[in-house]
Coordinates of C-alpha atoms and ligand atoms in Angstrom, one line a residue:
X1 CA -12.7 -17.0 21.8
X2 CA -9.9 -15.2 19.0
X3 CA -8.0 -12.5 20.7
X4 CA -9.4 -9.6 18.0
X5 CA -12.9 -11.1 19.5
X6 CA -12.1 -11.4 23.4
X7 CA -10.3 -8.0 23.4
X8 CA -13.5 -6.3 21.5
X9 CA -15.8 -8.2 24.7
X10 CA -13.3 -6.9 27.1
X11 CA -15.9 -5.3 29.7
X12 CA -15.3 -1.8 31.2
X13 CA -13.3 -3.2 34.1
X14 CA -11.5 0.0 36.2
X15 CA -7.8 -0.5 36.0
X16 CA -6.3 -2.8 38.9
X17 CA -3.3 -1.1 39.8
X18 CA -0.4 -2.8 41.4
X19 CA 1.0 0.4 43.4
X20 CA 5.2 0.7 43.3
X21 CA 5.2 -0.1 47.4
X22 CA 3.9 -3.6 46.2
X23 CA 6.9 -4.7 43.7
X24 CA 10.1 -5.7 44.1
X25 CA 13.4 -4.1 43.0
X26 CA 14.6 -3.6 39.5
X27 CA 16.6 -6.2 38.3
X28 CA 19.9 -6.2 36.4
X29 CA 20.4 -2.6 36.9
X30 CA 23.5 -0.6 37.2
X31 CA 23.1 3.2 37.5
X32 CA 22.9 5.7 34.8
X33 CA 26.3 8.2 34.8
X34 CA 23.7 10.9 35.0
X35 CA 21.5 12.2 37.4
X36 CA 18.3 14.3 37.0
X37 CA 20.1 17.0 38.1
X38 CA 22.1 17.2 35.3
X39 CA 19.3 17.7 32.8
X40 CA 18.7 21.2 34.9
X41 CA 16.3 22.1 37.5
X42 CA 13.7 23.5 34.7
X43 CA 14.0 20.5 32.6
X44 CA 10.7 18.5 32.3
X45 CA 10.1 15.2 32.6
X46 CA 7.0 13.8 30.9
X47 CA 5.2 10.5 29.1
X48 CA 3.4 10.6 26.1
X49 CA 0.0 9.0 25.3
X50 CA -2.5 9.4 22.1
X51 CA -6.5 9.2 22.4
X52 CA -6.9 6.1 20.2
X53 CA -4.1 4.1 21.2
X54 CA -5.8 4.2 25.3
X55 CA -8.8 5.7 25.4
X56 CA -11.0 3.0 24.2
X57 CA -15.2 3.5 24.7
X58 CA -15.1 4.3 20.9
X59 CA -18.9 4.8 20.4
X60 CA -19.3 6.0 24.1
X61 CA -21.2 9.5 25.3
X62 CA -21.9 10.4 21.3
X63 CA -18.4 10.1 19.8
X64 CA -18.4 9.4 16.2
X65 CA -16.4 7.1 14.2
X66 CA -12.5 8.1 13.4
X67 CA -10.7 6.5 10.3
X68 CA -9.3 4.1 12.7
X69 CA -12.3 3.0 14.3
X70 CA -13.7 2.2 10.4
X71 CA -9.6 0.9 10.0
X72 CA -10.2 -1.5 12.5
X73 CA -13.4 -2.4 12.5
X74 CA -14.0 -3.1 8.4
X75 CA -10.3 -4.0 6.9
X76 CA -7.9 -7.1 8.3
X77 CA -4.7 -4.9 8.2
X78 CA -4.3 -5.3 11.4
X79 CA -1.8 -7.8 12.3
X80 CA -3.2 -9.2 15.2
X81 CA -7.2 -8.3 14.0
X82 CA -7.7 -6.1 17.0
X83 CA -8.8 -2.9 17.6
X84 CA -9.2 0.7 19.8
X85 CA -12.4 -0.3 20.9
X86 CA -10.9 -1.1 24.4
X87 CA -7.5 -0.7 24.5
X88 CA -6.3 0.4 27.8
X89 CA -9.6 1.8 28.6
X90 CA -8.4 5.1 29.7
X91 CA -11.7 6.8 29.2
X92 CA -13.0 4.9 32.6
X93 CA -9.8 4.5 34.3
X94 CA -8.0 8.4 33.8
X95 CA -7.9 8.9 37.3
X96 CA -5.9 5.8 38.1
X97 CA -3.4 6.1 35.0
X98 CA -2.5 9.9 35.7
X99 CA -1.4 8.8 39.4
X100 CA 0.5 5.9 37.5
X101 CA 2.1 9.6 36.3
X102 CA 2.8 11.2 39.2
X103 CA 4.0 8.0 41.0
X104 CA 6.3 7.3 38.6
X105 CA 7.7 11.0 39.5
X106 CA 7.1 12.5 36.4
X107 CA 6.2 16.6 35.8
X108 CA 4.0 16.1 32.4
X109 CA 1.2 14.2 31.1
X110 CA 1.0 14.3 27.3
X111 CA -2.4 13.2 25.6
X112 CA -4.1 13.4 22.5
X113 CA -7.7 15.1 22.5
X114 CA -10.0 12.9 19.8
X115 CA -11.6 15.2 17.3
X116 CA -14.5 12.9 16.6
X117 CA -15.4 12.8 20.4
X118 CA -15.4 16.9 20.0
X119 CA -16.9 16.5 16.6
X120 CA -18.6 13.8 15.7
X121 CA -19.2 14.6 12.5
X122 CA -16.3 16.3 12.3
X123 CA -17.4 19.8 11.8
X124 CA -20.7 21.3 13.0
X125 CA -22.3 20.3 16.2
X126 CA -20.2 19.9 19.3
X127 CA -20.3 16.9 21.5
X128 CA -20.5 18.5 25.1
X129 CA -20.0 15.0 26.6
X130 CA -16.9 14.8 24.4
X131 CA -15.6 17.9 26.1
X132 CA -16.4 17.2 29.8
X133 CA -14.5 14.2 29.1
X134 CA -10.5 16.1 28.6
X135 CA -12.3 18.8 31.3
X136 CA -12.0 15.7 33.5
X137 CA -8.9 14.6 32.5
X138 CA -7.5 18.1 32.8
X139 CA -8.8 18.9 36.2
X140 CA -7.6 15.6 37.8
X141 CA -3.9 16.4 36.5
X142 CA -4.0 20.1 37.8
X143 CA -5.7 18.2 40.9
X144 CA -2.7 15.8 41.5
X145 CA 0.3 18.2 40.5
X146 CA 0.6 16.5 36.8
X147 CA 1.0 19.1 34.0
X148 CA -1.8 18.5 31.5
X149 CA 0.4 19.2 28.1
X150 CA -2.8 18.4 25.0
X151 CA -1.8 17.6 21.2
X152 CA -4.9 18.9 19.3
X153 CA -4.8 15.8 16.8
X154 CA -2.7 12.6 16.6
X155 CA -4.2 10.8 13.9
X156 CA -7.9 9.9 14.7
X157 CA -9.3 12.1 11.9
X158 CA -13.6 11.9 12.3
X159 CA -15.1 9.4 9.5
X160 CA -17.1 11.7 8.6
X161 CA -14.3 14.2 7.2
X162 CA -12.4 11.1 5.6
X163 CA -15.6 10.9 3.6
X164 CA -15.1 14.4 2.1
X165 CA -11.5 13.5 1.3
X166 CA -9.9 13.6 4.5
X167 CA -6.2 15.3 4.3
X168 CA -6.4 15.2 0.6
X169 CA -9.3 18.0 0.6
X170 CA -7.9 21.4 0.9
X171 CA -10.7 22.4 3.0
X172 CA -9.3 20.4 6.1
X173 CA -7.2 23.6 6.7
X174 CA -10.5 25.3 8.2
X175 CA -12.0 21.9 9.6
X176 CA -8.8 21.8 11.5
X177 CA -9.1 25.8 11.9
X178 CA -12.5 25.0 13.6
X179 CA -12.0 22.1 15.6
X180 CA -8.2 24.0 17.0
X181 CA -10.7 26.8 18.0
X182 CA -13.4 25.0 20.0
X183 CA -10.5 23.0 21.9
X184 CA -8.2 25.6 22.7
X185 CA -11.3 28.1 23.9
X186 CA -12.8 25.1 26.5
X187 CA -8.9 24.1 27.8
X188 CA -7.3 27.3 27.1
X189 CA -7.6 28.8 30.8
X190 CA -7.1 25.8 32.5
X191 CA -3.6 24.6 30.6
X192 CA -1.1 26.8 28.9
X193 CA 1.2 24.4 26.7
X194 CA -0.1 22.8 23.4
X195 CA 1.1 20.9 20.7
X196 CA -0.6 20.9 17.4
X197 CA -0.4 17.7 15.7
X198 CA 2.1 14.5 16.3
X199 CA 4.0 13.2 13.5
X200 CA 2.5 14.2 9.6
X201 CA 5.3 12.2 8.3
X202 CA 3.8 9.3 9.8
X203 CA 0.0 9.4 9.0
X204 CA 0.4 11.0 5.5
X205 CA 3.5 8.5 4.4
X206 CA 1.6 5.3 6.4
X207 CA -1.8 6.4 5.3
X208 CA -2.1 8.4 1.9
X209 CA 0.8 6.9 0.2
X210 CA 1.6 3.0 2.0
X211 CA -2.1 2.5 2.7
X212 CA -0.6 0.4 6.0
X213 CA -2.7 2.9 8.8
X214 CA -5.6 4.5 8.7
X215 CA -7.4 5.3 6.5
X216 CA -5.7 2.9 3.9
X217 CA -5.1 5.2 0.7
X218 CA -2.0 4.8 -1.9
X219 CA -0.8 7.1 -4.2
X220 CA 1.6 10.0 -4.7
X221 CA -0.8 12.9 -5.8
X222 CA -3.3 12.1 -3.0
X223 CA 0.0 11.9 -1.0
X224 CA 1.1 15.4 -1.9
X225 CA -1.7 17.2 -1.0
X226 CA -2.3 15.4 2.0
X227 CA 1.6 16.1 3.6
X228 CA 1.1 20.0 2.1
X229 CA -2.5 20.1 4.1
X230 CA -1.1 18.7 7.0
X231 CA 2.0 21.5 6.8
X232 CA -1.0 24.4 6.3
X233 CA -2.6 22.6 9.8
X234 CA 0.4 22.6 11.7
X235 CA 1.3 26.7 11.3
X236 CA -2.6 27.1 10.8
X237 CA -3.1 25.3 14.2
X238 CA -0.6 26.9 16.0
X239 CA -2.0 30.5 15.1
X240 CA -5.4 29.6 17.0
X241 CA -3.7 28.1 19.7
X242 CA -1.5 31.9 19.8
X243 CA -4.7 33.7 19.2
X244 CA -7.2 31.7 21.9
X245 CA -5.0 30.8 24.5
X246 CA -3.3 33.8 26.7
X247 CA 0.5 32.8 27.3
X248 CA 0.2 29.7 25.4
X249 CA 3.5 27.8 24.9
X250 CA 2.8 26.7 21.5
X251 CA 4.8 23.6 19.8
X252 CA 3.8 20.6 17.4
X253 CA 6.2 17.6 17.0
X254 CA 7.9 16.0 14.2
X255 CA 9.2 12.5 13.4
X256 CA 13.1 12.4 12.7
X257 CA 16.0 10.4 12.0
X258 CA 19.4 10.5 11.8
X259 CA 20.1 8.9 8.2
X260 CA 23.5 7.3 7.0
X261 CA 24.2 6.2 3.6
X262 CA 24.8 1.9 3.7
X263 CA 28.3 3.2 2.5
X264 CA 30.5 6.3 0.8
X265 CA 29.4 5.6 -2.7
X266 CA 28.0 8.9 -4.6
X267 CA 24.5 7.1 -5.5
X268 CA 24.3 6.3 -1.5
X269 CA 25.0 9.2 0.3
X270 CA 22.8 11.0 -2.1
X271 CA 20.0 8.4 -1.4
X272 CA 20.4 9.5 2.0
X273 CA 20.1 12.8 1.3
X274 CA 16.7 11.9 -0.3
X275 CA 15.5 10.2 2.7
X276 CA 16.5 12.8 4.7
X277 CA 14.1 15.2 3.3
X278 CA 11.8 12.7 3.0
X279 CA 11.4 12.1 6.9
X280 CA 12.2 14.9 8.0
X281 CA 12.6 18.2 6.4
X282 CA 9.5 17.7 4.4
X283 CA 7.4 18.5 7.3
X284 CA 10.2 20.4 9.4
X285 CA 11.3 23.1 6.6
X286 CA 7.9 24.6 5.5
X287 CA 6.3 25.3 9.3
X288 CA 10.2 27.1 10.3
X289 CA 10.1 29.2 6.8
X290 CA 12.2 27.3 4.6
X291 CA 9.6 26.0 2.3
X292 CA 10.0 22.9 0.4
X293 CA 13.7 20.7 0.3
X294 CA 13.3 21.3 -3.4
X295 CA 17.5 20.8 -3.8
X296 CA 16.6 17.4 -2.8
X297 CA 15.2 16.6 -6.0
X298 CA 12.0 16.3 -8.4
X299 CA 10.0 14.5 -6.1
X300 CA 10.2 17.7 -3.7
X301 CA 9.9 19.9 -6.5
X302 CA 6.8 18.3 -7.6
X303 CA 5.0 18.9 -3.9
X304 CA 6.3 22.3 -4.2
X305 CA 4.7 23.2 -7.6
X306 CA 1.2 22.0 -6.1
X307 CA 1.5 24.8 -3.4
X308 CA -0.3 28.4 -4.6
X309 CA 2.3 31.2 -3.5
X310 CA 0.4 32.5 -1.2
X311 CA 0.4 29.6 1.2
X312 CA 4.1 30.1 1.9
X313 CA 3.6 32.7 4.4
X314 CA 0.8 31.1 6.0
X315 CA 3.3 28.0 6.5
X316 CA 5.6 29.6 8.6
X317 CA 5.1 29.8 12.5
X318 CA 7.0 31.2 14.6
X319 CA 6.9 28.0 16.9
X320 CA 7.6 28.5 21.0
X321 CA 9.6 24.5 21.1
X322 CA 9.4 22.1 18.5
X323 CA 8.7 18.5 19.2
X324 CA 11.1 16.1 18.5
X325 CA 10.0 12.7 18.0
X326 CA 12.7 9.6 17.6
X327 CA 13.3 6.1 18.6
X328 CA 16.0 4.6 15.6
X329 CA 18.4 5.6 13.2
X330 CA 18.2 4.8 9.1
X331 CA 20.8 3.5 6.4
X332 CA 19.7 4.5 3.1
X333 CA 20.6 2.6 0.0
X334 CA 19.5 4.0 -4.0
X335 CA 16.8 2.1 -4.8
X336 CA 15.7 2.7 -8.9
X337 CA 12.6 0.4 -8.1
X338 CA 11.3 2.8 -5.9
X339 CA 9.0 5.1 -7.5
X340 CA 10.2 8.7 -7.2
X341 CA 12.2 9.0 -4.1
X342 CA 14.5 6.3 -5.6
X343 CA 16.0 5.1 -2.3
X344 CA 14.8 2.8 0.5
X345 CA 15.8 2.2 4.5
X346 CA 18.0 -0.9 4.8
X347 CA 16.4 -2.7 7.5
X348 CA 18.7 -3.5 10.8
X349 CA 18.6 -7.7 10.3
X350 CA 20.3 -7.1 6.9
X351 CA 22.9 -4.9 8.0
X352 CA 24.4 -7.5 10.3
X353 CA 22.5 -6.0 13.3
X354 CA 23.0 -8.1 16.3
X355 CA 19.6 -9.4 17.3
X356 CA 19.3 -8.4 21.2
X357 CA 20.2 -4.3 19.0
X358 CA 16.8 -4.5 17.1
X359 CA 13.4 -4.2 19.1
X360 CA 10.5 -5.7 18.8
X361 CA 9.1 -3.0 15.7
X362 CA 12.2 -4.5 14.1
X363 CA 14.3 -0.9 14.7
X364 CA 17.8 -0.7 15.4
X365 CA 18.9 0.7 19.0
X366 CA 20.8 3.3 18.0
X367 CA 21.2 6.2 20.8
X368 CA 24.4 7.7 19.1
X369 CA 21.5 8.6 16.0
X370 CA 19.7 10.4 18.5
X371 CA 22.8 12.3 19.9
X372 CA 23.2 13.0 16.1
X373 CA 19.5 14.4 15.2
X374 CA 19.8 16.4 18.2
X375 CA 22.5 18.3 16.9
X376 CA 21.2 18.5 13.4
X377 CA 17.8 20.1 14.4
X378 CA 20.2 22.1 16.7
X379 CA 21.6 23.8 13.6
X380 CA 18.3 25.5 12.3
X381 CA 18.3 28.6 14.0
X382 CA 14.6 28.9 13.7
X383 CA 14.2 26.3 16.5
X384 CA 14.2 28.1 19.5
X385 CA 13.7 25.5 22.3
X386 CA 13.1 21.6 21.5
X387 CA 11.8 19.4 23.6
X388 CA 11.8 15.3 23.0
X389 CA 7.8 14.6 22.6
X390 CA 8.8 10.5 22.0
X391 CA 11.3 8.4 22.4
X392 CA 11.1 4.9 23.8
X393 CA 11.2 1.2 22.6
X394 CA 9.5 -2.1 22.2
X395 CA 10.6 -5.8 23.8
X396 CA 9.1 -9.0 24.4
X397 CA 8.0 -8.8 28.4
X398 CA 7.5 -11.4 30.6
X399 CA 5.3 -10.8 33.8
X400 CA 6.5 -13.0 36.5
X401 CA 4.4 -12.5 39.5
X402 CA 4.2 -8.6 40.2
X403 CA 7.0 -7.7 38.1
X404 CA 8.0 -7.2 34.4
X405 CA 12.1 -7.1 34.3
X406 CA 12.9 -5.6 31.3
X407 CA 16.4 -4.5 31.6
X408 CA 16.7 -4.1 27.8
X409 CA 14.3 -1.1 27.5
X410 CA 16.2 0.0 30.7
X411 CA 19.3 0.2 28.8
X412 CA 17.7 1.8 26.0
X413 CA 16.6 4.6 28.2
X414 CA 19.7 4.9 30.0
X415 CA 21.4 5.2 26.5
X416 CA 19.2 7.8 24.7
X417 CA 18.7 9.9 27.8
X418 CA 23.3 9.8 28.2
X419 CA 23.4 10.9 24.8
X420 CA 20.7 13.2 25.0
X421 CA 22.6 14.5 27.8
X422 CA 25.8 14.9 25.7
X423 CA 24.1 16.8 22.6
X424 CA 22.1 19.6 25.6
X425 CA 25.7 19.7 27.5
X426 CA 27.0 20.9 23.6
X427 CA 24.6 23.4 23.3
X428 CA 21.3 21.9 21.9
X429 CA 18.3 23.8 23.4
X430 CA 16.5 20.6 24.9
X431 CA 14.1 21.3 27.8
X432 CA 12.4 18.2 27.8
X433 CA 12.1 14.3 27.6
X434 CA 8.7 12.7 27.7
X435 CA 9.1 8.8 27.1
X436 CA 6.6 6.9 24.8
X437 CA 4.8 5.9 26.7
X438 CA 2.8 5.6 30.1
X439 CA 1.2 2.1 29.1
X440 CA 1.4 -0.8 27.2
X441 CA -1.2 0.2 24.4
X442 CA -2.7 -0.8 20.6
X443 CA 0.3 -0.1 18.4
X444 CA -1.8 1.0 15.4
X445 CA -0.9 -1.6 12.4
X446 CA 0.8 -3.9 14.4
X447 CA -1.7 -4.6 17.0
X448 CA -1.3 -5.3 20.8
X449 CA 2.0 -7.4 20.0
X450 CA 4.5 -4.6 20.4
X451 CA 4.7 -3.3 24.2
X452 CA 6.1 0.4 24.6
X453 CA 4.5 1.0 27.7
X454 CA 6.3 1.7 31.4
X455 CA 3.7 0.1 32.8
X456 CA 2.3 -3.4 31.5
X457 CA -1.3 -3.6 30.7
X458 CA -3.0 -7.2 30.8
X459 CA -5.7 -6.5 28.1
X460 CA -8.1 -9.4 29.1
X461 CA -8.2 -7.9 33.2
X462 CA -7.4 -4.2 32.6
X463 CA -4.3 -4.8 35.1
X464 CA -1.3 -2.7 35.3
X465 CA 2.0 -3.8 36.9
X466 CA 4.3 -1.1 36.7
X467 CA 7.7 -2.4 34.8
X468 CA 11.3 -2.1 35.7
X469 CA 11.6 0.5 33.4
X470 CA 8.8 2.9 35.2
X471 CA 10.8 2.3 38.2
X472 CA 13.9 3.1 36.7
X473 CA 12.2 6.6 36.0
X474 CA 11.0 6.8 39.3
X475 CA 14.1 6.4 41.3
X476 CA 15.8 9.0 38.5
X477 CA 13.4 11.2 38.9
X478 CA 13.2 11.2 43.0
X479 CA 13.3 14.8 44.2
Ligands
BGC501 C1 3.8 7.6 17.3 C2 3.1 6.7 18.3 C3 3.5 5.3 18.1 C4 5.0 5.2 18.3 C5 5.6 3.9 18.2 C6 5.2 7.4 17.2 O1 5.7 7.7 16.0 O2 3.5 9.0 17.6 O3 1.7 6.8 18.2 O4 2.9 4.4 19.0 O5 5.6 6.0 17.3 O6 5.4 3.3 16.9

């Protein structure tokens, strides 16, 4: 049987947990110059999950298709040919994978609620069984001690709205008004701190303009509109969650990078410059009040002439923390092939990059980058608080017996967390770290290949074996 076929067939087996008491140390591991301590008593400690990438039972209890279920299902972009129709199966084994959570001593569980389980036609009639499913998910974290933290969409837009246009149709900005409503009214008493959305940057750029996720669509115009919608969503979002939930903490997340021209040339640095808004203020500047990065150049300008006036105030949120998602650094290079941005990331391998520096998503490890994000997000003085919503890394592991050593992604949390450490100890607001993520899980384009999770996941058995790396948290994070 192919994998894409045996991992489709995969029955609805409960997770088999191997419990921490029942592995053995961690291997090659020297301790962090940092205790938990250090970070501050109110500091929280979290991991970070999404609905499609865990959940699984895609067509279970009257959930309608998402863009990635029709992704999956009906295209072969996916390098491996599988799909979230499985996954970790989370939907059957919640109760088991939040006390993965608390085991591993962390404060915060951070999930994604599906809109098309909510909505299965995305607007309209709500799925009850949809709802009793986060209600569950919910409770059992208040149950344990785990803080239930929701983000109201990370990419698994219902079918049914892709079919009216998806992102690109203006009218998504009271879809998503809806659906924000209906959510934050059913959780709103029992959990207090909600993110809107994870990442635009990476389903408008990898979906409306590459065409390499969900739901598959190229082009700049359709790309415009979408990254503009998704800005209107984010502040549109946020003002439901302010308005529903009584003393919501209200915060959405952002991609980011810390960019560095290939070298000092003028064509270079400005290239950076380009990229820079291109990953990160595009979505950052608008939502804080500072509109488009139109001094970044015509491309920018162009979004910004599509935007009536009168959406510029309804942009801006006053946000509670912003989200701060990173995992690599970028070296930009002008590029006069590339169609209006006119620059392109030089990829690690042919910058000289040592091998054992680039993971397994073919990223550099770079934790100085994210000591040097941190402190660029720390100069907009419209961030009040930040807290790190993903960071985290993909290696080849090896399970041997009980155990998964992976001392790499060990060091690459003991890295970003140091220098994360060095930019709060400088004064950047950061009251929070949640790694990506809990479990091995389906890594959108790219399949079950890359493995992110602190806890390995055979997909054939459903069995976890916590990694090194979760214990490495654990220990740290010992009262
Ligand atoms: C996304 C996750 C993804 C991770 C690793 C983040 O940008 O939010 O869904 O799995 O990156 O690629």
């Amino acid at each position: 049987m192919n994998r894409r076929k045996f991992i489709q067939n995969t029955s609805k087996a409960g997770s088999l947990l191997i419990l921490p008491s029942g592995i053995s140390q961690i291997s090659n591991s020297t301790n962090p110059n940092f205790t938990k301590t250090d970070f501050g008593k109110d500091f929280k400690w979290g991991v970070a999950t999404a609905s499609y990438q865990i959940e699984g039972a895609w067509d279970e209890d009257g959930k309608g298709p998402s863009i990635w279920d029709t992704f999956t299902q009906n295209t072969n972009r996916i390098k491996d040919g599988s799909t979230g129709n499985v996954a970790c199966d989370f939907y059957h084994s919640y109760k088991s994978d939040i006390q993965l959570v608390k085991d591993l001593n962390f404060d915060v569980f951070r999930f994604s609620i599906s809109w098309s389980r909510i909505f299965p036609e995305g607007t309209g009639q709500v799925n009850q069984k949809g709802l009793d499913f986060y209600h569950r998910v919910i409770d059992h974290c208040l149950e344990i001690g785990v803080e239930p933290w929701p983000t109201i969409y990370h990419w698994d837009l219902p079918q049914a709205l892709e079919d009216r246009g998806g992102w690109v149709n203006r009218d998504i900005i009271s879809w998503f008004e809806d659906y924000s409503s209906e959510v934050t009214r059913a959780f709103g008493d029992k959990t207090k701190k909600w993110m809107v959305m994870n990442e635009a940057a990476s389903f408008c750029g990898a979906g409306y303009l590459g065409g390499f996720h969900a739901p598959g669509k190229r082009g700049f115009k359709k790309f415009y509109d979408a990254a503009h919608h998704a800005n209107m969503c984010q502040s549109g979002g946020a003002r439901v969650i302010r308005n529903e939930v009584q003393d919501a903490i209200v915060g959405t997340t952002i991609s980011c990078s810390w960019i560095d021209p290939i070298d000092q040339k003028e064509k270079n640095i400005l290239a950076a410059k380009k990229l820079d808004a291109f990953l990160n203020r595009l979505y950052l500047d608008p939502i804080v009040g500072r509109g488009y990065p139109t001094d970044a150049g015509k491309f920018f300008e162009k979004i910004a002439e599509r935007v009536p006036d009168s959406d510029y105030e309804k942009l801006k949120f006053d946000f509670d923390f912003m989200g701060v998602q990173n995992y690599s650094r970028t070296v930009a290079k002008k590029a006069f092939y590339i169609p209006v941005v006119k620059a392109f990331q030089v990829p690690p391998k042919k910058r000289g990059v040592p091998e054992d520096q680039i993971t397994e998503m073919g990223w550099e490890v770079a934790p100085d980058g994210f000591y040097k994000i941190l402190k660029q997000l720390g100069e907009y003085k419209e961030i009040k608080r930040m807290i790190v919503t993903e960071n985290g890394c993909a290696f080849p592991d090896k399970v041997e017996g009980n155990s998964v050593h992976d001392p790499r992604r060990v060091q690459f949390f003991k890295d970003y967390l140091g220098n994360m450490l060095k930019a709060k100890n400088e004064g950047v607001k950061i009251d929070g770290y949640f790694v990506w993520t809990l479990l091995d899980n389906f890594e959108w384009a790219e399949g079950y290949e890359p493995r992110f999770g602190l806890v390995h996941v055979d997909f054939n058995t459903q069995k976890r074996i916590i990694k090194d790396s979760g214990l490495f948290f654990k220990e740290l994070l010992e009262e």
